[in-house]
Short mmCIF file of C-alpha atoms in Angstrom, two decimals:
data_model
loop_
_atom_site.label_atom_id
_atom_site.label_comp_id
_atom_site.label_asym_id
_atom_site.label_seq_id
_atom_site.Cartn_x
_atom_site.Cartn_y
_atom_site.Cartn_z
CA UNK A 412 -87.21 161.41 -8.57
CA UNK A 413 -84.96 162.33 -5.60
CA UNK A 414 -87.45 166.01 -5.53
CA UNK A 415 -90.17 163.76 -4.76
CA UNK A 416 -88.49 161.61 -2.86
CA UNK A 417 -87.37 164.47 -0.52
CA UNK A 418 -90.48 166.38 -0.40
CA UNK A 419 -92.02 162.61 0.92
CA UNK A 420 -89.59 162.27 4.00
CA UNK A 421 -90.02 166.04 4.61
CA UNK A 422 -93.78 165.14 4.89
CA UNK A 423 -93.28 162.29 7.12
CA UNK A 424 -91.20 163.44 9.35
CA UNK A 425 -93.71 166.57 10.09
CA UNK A 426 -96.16 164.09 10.44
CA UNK A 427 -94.15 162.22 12.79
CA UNK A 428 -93.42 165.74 14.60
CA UNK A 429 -96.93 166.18 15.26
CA UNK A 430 -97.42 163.42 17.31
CA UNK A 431 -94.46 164.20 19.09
CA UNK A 432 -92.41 161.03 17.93
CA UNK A 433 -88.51 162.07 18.82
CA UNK A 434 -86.11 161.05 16.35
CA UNK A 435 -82.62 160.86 16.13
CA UNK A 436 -80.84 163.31 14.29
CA UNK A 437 -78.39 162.84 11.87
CA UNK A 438 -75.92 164.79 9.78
CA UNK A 439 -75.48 163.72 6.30
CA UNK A 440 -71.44 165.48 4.70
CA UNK A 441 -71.02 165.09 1.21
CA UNK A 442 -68.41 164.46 -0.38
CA UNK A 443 -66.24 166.81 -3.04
CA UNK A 444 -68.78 167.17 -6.43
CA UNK A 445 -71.78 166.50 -4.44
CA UNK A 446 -74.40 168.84 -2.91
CA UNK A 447 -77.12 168.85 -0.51
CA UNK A 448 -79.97 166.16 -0.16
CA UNK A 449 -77.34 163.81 -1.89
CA UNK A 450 -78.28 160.15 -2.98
CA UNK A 451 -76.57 158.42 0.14
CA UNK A 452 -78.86 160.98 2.52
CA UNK A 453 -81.86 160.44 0.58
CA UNK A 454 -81.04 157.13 0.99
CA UNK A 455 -80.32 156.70 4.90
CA UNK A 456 -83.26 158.58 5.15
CA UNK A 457 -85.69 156.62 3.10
CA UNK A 458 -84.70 153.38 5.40
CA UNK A 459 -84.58 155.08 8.67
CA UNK A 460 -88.18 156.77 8.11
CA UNK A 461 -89.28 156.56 11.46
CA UNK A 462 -85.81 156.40 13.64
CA UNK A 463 -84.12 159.29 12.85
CA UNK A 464 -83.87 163.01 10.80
CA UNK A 465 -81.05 163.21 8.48
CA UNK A 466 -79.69 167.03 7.45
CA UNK A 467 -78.25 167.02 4.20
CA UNK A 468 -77.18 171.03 3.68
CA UNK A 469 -74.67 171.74 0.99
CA UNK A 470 -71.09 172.54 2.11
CA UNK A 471 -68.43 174.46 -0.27
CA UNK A 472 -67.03 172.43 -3.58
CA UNK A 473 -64.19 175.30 -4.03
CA UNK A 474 -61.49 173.50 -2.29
CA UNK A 475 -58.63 175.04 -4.15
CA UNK A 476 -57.66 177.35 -0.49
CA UNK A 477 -57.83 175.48 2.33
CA UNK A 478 -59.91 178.40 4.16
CA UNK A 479 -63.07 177.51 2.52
CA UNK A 480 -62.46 173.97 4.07
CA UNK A 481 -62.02 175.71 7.30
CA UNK A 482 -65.01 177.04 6.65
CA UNK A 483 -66.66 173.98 5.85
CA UNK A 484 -65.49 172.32 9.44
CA UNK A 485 -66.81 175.65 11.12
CA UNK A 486 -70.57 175.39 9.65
CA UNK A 487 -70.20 171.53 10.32
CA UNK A 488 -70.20 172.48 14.07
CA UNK A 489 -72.64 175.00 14.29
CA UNK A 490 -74.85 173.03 12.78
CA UNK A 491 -74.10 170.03 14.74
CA UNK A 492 -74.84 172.43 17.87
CA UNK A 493 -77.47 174.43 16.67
CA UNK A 494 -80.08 171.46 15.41
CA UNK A 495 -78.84 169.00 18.43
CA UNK A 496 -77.40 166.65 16.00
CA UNK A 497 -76.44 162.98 17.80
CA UNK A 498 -74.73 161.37 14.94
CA UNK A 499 -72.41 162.12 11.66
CA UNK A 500 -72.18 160.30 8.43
CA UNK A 501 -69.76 161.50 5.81
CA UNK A 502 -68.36 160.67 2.57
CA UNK A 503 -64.95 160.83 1.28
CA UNK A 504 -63.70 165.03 1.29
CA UNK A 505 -66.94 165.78 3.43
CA UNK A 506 -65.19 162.67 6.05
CA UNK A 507 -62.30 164.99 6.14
CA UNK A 508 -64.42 167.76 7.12
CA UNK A 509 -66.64 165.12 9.48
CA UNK A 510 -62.99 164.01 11.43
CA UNK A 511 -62.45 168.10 12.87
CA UNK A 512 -65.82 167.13 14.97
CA UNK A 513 -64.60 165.72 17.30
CA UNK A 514 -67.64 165.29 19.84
CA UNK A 515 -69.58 162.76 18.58
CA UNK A 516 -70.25 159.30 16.90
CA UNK A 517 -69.16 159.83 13.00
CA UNK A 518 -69.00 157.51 9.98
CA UNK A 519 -66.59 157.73 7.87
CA UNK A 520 -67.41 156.62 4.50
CA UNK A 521 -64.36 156.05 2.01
CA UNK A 522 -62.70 158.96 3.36
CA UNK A 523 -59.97 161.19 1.96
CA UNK A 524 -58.04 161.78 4.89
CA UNK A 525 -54.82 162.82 3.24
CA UNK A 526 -56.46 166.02 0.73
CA UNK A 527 -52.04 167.03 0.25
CA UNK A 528 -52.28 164.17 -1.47
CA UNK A 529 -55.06 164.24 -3.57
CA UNK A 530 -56.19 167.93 -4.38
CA UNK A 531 -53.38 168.49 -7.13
CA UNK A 532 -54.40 165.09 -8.80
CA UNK A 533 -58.15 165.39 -9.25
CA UNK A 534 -59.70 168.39 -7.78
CA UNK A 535 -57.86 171.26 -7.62
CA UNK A 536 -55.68 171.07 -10.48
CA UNK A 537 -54.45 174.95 -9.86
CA UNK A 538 -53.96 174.57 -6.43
CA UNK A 539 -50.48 176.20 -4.61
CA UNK A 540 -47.82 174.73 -3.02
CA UNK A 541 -48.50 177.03 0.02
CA UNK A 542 -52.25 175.67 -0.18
CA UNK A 543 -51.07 172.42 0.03
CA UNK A 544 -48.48 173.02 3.15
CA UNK A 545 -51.81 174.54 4.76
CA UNK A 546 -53.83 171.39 3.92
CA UNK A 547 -51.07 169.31 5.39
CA UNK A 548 -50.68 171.53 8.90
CA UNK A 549 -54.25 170.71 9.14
CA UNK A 550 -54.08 166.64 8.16
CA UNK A 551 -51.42 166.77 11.12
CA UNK A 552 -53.46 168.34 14.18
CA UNK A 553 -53.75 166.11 17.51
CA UNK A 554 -57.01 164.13 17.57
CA UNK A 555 -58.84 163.52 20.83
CA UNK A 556 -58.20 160.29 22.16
CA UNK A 557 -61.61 159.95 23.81
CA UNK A 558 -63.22 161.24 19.85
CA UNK A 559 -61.00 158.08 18.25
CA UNK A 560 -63.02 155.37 19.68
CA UNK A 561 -66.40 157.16 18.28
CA UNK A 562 -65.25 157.21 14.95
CA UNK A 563 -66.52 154.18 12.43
CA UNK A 564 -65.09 153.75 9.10
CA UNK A 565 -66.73 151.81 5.79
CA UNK A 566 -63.78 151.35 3.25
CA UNK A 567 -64.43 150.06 -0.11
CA UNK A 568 -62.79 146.99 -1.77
CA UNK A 569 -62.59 147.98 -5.17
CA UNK A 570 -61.72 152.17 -4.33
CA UNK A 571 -61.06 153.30 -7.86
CA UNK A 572 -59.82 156.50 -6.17
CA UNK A 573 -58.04 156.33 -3.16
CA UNK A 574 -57.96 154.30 0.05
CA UNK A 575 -56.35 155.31 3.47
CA UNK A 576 -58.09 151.92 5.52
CA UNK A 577 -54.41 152.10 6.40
CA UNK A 578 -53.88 155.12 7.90
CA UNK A 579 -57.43 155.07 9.62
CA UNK A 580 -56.10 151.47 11.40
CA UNK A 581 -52.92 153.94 12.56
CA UNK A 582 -55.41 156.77 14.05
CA UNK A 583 -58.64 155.45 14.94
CA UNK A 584 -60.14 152.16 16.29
CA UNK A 585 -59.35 149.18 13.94
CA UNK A 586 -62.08 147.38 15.17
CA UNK A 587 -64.65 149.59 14.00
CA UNK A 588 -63.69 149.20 10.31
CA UNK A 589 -66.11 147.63 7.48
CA UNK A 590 -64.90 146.70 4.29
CA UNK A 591 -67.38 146.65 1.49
CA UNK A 592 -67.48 145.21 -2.20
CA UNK A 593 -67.59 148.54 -3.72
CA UNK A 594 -66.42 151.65 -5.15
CA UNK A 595 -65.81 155.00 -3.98
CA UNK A 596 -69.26 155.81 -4.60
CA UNK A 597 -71.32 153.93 -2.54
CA UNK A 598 -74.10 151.55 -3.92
CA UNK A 599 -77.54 151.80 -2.42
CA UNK A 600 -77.42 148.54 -1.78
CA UNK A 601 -74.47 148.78 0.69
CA UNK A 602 -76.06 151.99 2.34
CA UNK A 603 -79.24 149.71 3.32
CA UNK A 604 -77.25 146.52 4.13
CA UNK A 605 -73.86 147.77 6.05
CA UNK A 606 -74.06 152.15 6.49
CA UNK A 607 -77.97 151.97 7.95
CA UNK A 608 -77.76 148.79 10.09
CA UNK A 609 -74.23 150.52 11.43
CA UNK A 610 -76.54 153.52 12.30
CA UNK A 611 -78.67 151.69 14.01
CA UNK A 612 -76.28 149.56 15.99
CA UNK A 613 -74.52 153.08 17.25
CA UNK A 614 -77.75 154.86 18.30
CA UNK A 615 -79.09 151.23 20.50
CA UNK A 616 -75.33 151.13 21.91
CA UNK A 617 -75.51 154.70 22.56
CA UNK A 618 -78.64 155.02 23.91
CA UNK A 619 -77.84 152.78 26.84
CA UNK A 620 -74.61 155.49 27.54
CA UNK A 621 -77.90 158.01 27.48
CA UNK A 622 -76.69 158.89 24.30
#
């Protein structure tokens, strides 16, 4: 289903190429487990048909040494620069990833901003102390003040995971929080009625800021 679901928004948006309709373009991050053209992309793309392109390439699942996450951040940004992306939506480890952007809007959906704390429970059962230390070095950096005010977060009610709403209320903009009745996996439902209506309100309020 989501093959021919994909190979129908690739279609459309060539057809929409061809008579030289600009879009938006948006980068989908998925989270730890998931790969590229995920459900929530497929998703946010199905309802923005029309508005905007959304990139869904696979990033690395091996998260056991915290250079492959480097490495994650690093292809993050060159693809962000190399296909002119204007927006970022990721989902929990790929919003930890999504947070080292630092130069434009970004959703944050249920993210894992603390991996130290998580990595040894559920994902990385092996991992070393020393990887740990290096995951923590990099949880600590100095943000951007002028990048904190881009950054939108969507926290779940019912998390079964994790939540740090918390610690995003410390860092970022409290304001631009949304709490959903959810889990850590996002329902389609809330992707069409809160994440794509959130899109669309930062792409009008950015286009007037010739965004």
């Amino acid at each position: 289903m989501e093959r021919r679901v994909c190979f129908f928004l690739n279609y459309f948006l060539l057809l929409q190429k061809s008579k030289g309709i600009i879009m938006i373009k948006i980068l989908y991050i998925h989270g730890y487990g998931s790969m590229g053209n995920s459900r929530t992309a497929l998703e946010i793309g199905r309802n923005m048909i029309g508005k905007a392109e959304v990139f869904s390439p696979a990033f690395s699942n091996d998260l056991e040494f915290s250079e492959n996450a480097k490495k994650n951040i690093e292809k993050a940004k060159e693809f962000i620069l190399k296909n002119d992306i204007k927006l970022v939506v990721a989902s929990s480890m790929g919003a930890f990833t999504a947070t080292f952007i630092s130069s434009i809007p970004t959703i944050l959906i249920n993210p894992c901003l603390k991996p130290s704390e998580q990595l040894d429970q559920r994902i990385a059962l092996n991992i070393s102390s020393e990887e740990i230390e290096k995951y923590r070095e990099m949880e600590n950096r100095i943000i951007p003040e002028e990048y904190k005010t881009m950054v939108y977060g969507v926290f779940a009610n019912n998390d079964e995971l994790f939540s740090y709403k918390s610690l995003f209320e410390e860092i970022y903009d409290k304001e631009k929080i949304f709490t959903i009745e959810d889990g850590h996996r996002i329902s389609t439902e809330n992707i069409r009625e809160v994440v794509v209506p959130l899109i669309e309100q930062i792409i009008n309020t950015h286009n007037t800021q010739s965004f």
